Tab-separated table of C-alpha atoms in Angstrom:
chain	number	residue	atom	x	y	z
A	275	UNK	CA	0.000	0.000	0.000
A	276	UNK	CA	1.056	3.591	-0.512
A	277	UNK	CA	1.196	6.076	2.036
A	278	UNK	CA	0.012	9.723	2.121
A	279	UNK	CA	3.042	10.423	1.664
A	280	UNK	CA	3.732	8.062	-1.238
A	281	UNK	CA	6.442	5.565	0.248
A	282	UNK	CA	5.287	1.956	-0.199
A	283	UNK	CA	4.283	-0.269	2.901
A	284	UNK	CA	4.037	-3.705	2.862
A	285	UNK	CA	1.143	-5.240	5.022
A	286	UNK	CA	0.072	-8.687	4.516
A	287	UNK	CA	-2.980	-9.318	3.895
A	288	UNK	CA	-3.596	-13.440	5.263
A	289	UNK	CA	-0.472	-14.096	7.775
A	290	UNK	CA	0.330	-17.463	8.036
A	291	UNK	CA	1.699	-19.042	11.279
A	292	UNK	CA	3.643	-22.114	11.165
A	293	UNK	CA	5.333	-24.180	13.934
A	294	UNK	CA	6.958	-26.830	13.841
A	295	UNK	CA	4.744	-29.907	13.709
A	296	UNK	CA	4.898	-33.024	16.057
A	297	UNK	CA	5.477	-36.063	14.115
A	298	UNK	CA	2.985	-38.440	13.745
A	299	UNK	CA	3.751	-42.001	13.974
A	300	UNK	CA	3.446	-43.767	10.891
A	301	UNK	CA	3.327	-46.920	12.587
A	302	UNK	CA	0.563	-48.702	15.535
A	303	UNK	CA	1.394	-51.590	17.973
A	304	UNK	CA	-0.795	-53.021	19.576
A	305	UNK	CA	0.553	-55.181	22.257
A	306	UNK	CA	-2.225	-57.416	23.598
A	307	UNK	CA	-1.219	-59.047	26.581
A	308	UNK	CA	-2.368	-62.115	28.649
A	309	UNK	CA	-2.555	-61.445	32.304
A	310	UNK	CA	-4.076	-64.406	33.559
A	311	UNK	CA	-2.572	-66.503	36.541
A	312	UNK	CA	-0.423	-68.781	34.480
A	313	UNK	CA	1.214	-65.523	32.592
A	314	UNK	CA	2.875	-63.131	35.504
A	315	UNK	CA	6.366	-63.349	34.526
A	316	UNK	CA	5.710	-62.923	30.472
A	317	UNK	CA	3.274	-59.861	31.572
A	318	UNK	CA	6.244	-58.479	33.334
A	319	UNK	CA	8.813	-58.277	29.999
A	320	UNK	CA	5.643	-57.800	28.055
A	321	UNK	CA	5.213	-54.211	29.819
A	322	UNK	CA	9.195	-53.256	29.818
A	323	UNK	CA	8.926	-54.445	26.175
A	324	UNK	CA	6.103	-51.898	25.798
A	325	UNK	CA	7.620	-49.014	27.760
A	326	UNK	CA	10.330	-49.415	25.729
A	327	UNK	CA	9.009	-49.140	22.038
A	328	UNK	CA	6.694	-46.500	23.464
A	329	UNK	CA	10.003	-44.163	23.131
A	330	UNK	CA	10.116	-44.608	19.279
A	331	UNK	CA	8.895	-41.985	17.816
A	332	UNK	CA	7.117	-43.150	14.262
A	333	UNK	CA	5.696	-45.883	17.123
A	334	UNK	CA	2.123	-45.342	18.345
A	335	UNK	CA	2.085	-48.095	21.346
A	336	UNK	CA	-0.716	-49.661	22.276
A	337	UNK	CA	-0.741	-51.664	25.102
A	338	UNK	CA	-4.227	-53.801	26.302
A	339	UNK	CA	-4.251	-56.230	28.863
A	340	UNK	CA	-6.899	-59.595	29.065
A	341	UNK	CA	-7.991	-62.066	31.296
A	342	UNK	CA	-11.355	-62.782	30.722
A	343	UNK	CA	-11.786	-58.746	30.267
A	344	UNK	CA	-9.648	-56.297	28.368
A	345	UNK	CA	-8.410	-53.190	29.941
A	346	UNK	CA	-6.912	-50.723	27.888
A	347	UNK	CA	-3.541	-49.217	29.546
A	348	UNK	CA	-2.324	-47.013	26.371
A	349	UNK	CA	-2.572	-44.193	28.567
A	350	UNK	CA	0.237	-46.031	31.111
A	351	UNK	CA	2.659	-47.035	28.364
A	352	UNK	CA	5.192	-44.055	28.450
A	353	UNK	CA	6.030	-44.992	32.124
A	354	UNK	CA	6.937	-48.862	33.047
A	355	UNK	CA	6.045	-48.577	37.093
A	356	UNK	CA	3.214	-47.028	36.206
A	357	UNK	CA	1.772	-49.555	33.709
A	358	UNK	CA	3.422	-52.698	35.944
A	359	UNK	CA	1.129	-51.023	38.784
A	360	UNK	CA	-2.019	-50.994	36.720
A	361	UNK	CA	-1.799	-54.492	35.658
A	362	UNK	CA	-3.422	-56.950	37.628
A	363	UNK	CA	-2.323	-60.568	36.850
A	364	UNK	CA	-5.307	-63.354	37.531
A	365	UNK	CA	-8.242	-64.996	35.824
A	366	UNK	CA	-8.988	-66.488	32.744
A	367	UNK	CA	-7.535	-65.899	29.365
A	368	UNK	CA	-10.198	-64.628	26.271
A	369	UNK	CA	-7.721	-64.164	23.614
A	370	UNK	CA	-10.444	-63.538	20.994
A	371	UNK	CA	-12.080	-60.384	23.347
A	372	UNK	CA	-8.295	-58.920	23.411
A	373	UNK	CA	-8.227	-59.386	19.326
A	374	UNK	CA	-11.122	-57.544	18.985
A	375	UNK	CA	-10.734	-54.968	21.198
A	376	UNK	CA	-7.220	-54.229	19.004
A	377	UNK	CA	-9.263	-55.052	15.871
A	378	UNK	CA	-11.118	-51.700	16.463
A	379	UNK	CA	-7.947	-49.399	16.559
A	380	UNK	CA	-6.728	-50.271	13.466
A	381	UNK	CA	-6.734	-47.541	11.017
A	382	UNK	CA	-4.678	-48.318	8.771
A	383	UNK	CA	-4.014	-52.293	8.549
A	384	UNK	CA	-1.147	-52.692	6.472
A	385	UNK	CA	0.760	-50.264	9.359
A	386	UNK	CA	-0.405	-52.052	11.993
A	387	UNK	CA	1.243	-54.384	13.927
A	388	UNK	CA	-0.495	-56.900	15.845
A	389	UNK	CA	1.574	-58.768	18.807
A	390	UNK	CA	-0.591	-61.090	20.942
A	391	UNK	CA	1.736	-62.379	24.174
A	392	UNK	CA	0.042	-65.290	25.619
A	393	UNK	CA	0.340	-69.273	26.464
A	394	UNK	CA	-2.674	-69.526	24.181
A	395	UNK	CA	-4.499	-71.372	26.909
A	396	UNK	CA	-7.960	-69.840	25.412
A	397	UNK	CA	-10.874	-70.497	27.649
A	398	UNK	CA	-13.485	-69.975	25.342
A	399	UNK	CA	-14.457	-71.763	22.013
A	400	UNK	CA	-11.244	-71.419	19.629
A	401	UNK	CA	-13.796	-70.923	16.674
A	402	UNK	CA	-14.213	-67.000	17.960
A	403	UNK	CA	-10.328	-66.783	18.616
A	404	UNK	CA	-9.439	-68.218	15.356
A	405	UNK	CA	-12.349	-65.670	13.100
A	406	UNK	CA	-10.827	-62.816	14.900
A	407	UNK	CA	-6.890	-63.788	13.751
A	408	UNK	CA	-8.295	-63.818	10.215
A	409	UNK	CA	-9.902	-60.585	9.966
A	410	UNK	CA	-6.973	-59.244	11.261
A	411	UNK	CA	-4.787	-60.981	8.661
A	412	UNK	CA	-7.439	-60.482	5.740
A	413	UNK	CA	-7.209	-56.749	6.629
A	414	UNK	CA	-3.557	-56.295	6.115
A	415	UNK	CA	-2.451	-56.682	9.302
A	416	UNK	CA	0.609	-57.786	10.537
A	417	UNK	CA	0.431	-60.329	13.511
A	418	UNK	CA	2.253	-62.023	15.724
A	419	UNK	CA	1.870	-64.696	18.255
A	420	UNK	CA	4.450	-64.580	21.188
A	421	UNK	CA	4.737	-67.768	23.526
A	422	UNK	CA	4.366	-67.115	27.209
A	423	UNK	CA	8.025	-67.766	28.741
A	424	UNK	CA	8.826	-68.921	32.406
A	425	UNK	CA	11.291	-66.848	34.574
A	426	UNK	CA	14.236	-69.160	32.999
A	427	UNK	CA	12.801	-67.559	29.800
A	428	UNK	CA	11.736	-70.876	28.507
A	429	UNK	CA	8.596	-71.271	26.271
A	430	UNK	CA	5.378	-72.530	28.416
A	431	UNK	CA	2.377	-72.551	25.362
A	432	UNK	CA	-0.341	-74.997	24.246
A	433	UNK	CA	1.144	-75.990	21.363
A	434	UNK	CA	-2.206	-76.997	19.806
A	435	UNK	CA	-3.683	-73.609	19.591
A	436	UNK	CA	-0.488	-72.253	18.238
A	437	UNK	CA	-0.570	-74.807	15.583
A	438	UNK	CA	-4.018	-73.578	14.647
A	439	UNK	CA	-3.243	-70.016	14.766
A	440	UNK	CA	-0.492	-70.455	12.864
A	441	UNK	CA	-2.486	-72.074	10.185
A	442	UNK	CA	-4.900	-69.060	10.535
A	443	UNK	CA	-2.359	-66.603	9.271
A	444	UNK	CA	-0.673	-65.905	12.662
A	445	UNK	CA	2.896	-66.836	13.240
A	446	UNK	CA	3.722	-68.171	16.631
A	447	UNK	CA	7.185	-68.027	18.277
A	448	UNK	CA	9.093	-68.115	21.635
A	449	UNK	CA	10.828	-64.438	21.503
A	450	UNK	CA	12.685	-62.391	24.246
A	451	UNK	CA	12.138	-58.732	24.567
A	452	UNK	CA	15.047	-58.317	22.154
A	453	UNK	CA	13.982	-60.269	19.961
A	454	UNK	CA	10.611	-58.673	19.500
A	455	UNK	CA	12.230	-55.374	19.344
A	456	UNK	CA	13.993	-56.474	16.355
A	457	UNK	CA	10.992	-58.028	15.125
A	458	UNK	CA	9.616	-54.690	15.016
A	459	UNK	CA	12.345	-53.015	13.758
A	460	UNK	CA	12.003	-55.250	10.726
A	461	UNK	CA	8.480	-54.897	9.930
A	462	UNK	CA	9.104	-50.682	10.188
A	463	UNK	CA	12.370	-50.483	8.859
């Protein structure tokens, strides 16, 4: 614009603010974790495990824990005590009820990781476990079955209902926190 006194002034018209943006995380786990009686010390590393990815930051960590109910502890996951506190080890084991409770927050399947620590003891009819493992495979998905371990970090599963989930499009396998990591670091590399 000119002024009276004909020197030119700049003024803008729309200003536009921009800050530096958070990144997103281009990439979900979802941790679903078996804290039934027979699971305490897997529970344990599964949490650490969690705590731990929780720091990478194109990792959204998702961390739900099942018995016979699911409780979602997402909102726990940044601090280990704090999620090791909330968990309460005991009861049955519904795998299928954790499945579907991580089923719903997918958003985008084929960036999804699914990783399901458990002795696959499954109280309930395996039809409902195995339907829910599909649809999470048909959907992109990627999924993983990790075998409940011992404190001597050996495997303690049903090997039947790994066999079948395996056959359903899961993968099954005895990993240690490590190993999971890098697991992860695969799929996201």
């Amino acid at each position: 614009r000119r002024a009276p006194d004909g020197t030119v002034q700049v003024i803008p018209e729309r200003p536009v603010f921009r800050t530096r943006a958070r990144r997103s995380a281009d990439w979900r786990l979802i941790l679903v974790t078996d804290v039934s009686g027979s699971m305490e010390a897997s529970t344990v590393w599964a949490a650490l495990t969690a705590s731990v990815l929780a720091g990478v930051p194109t990792l959204s960590t998702h961390f739900l824990a099942f018995s016979t109910e699911v409780i979602d502890l997402t909102g726990h996951v940044d601090d280990p005590l704090s999620l090791l506190l909330e968990v309460s080890v005991g009861g049955g084991t519904h795998i299928a009820a954790g499945l579907r409770h991580a089923r719903e927050l997918v958003t985008v399947p084929s960036r999804t990781l699914v990783v399901v620590v458990s002795d696959f003891e499954e109280g309930y009819p395996l039809g409902g476990l195995l339907a829910e493992v599909r649809a999470l495979v048909s959907a992109g998905c990627h999924v993983l079955g990790c075998a409940g371990l011992d404190d001597t970090g050996r495997p303690r599963y049903s090997t039947g209902v790994a066999g079948q989930l395996v056959a359903a499009g899961m993968p099954v396998a005895a990993l240690s926190p490590l190993e999971l990591a890098r697991w992860v670091g695969e799929k996201i590399a």
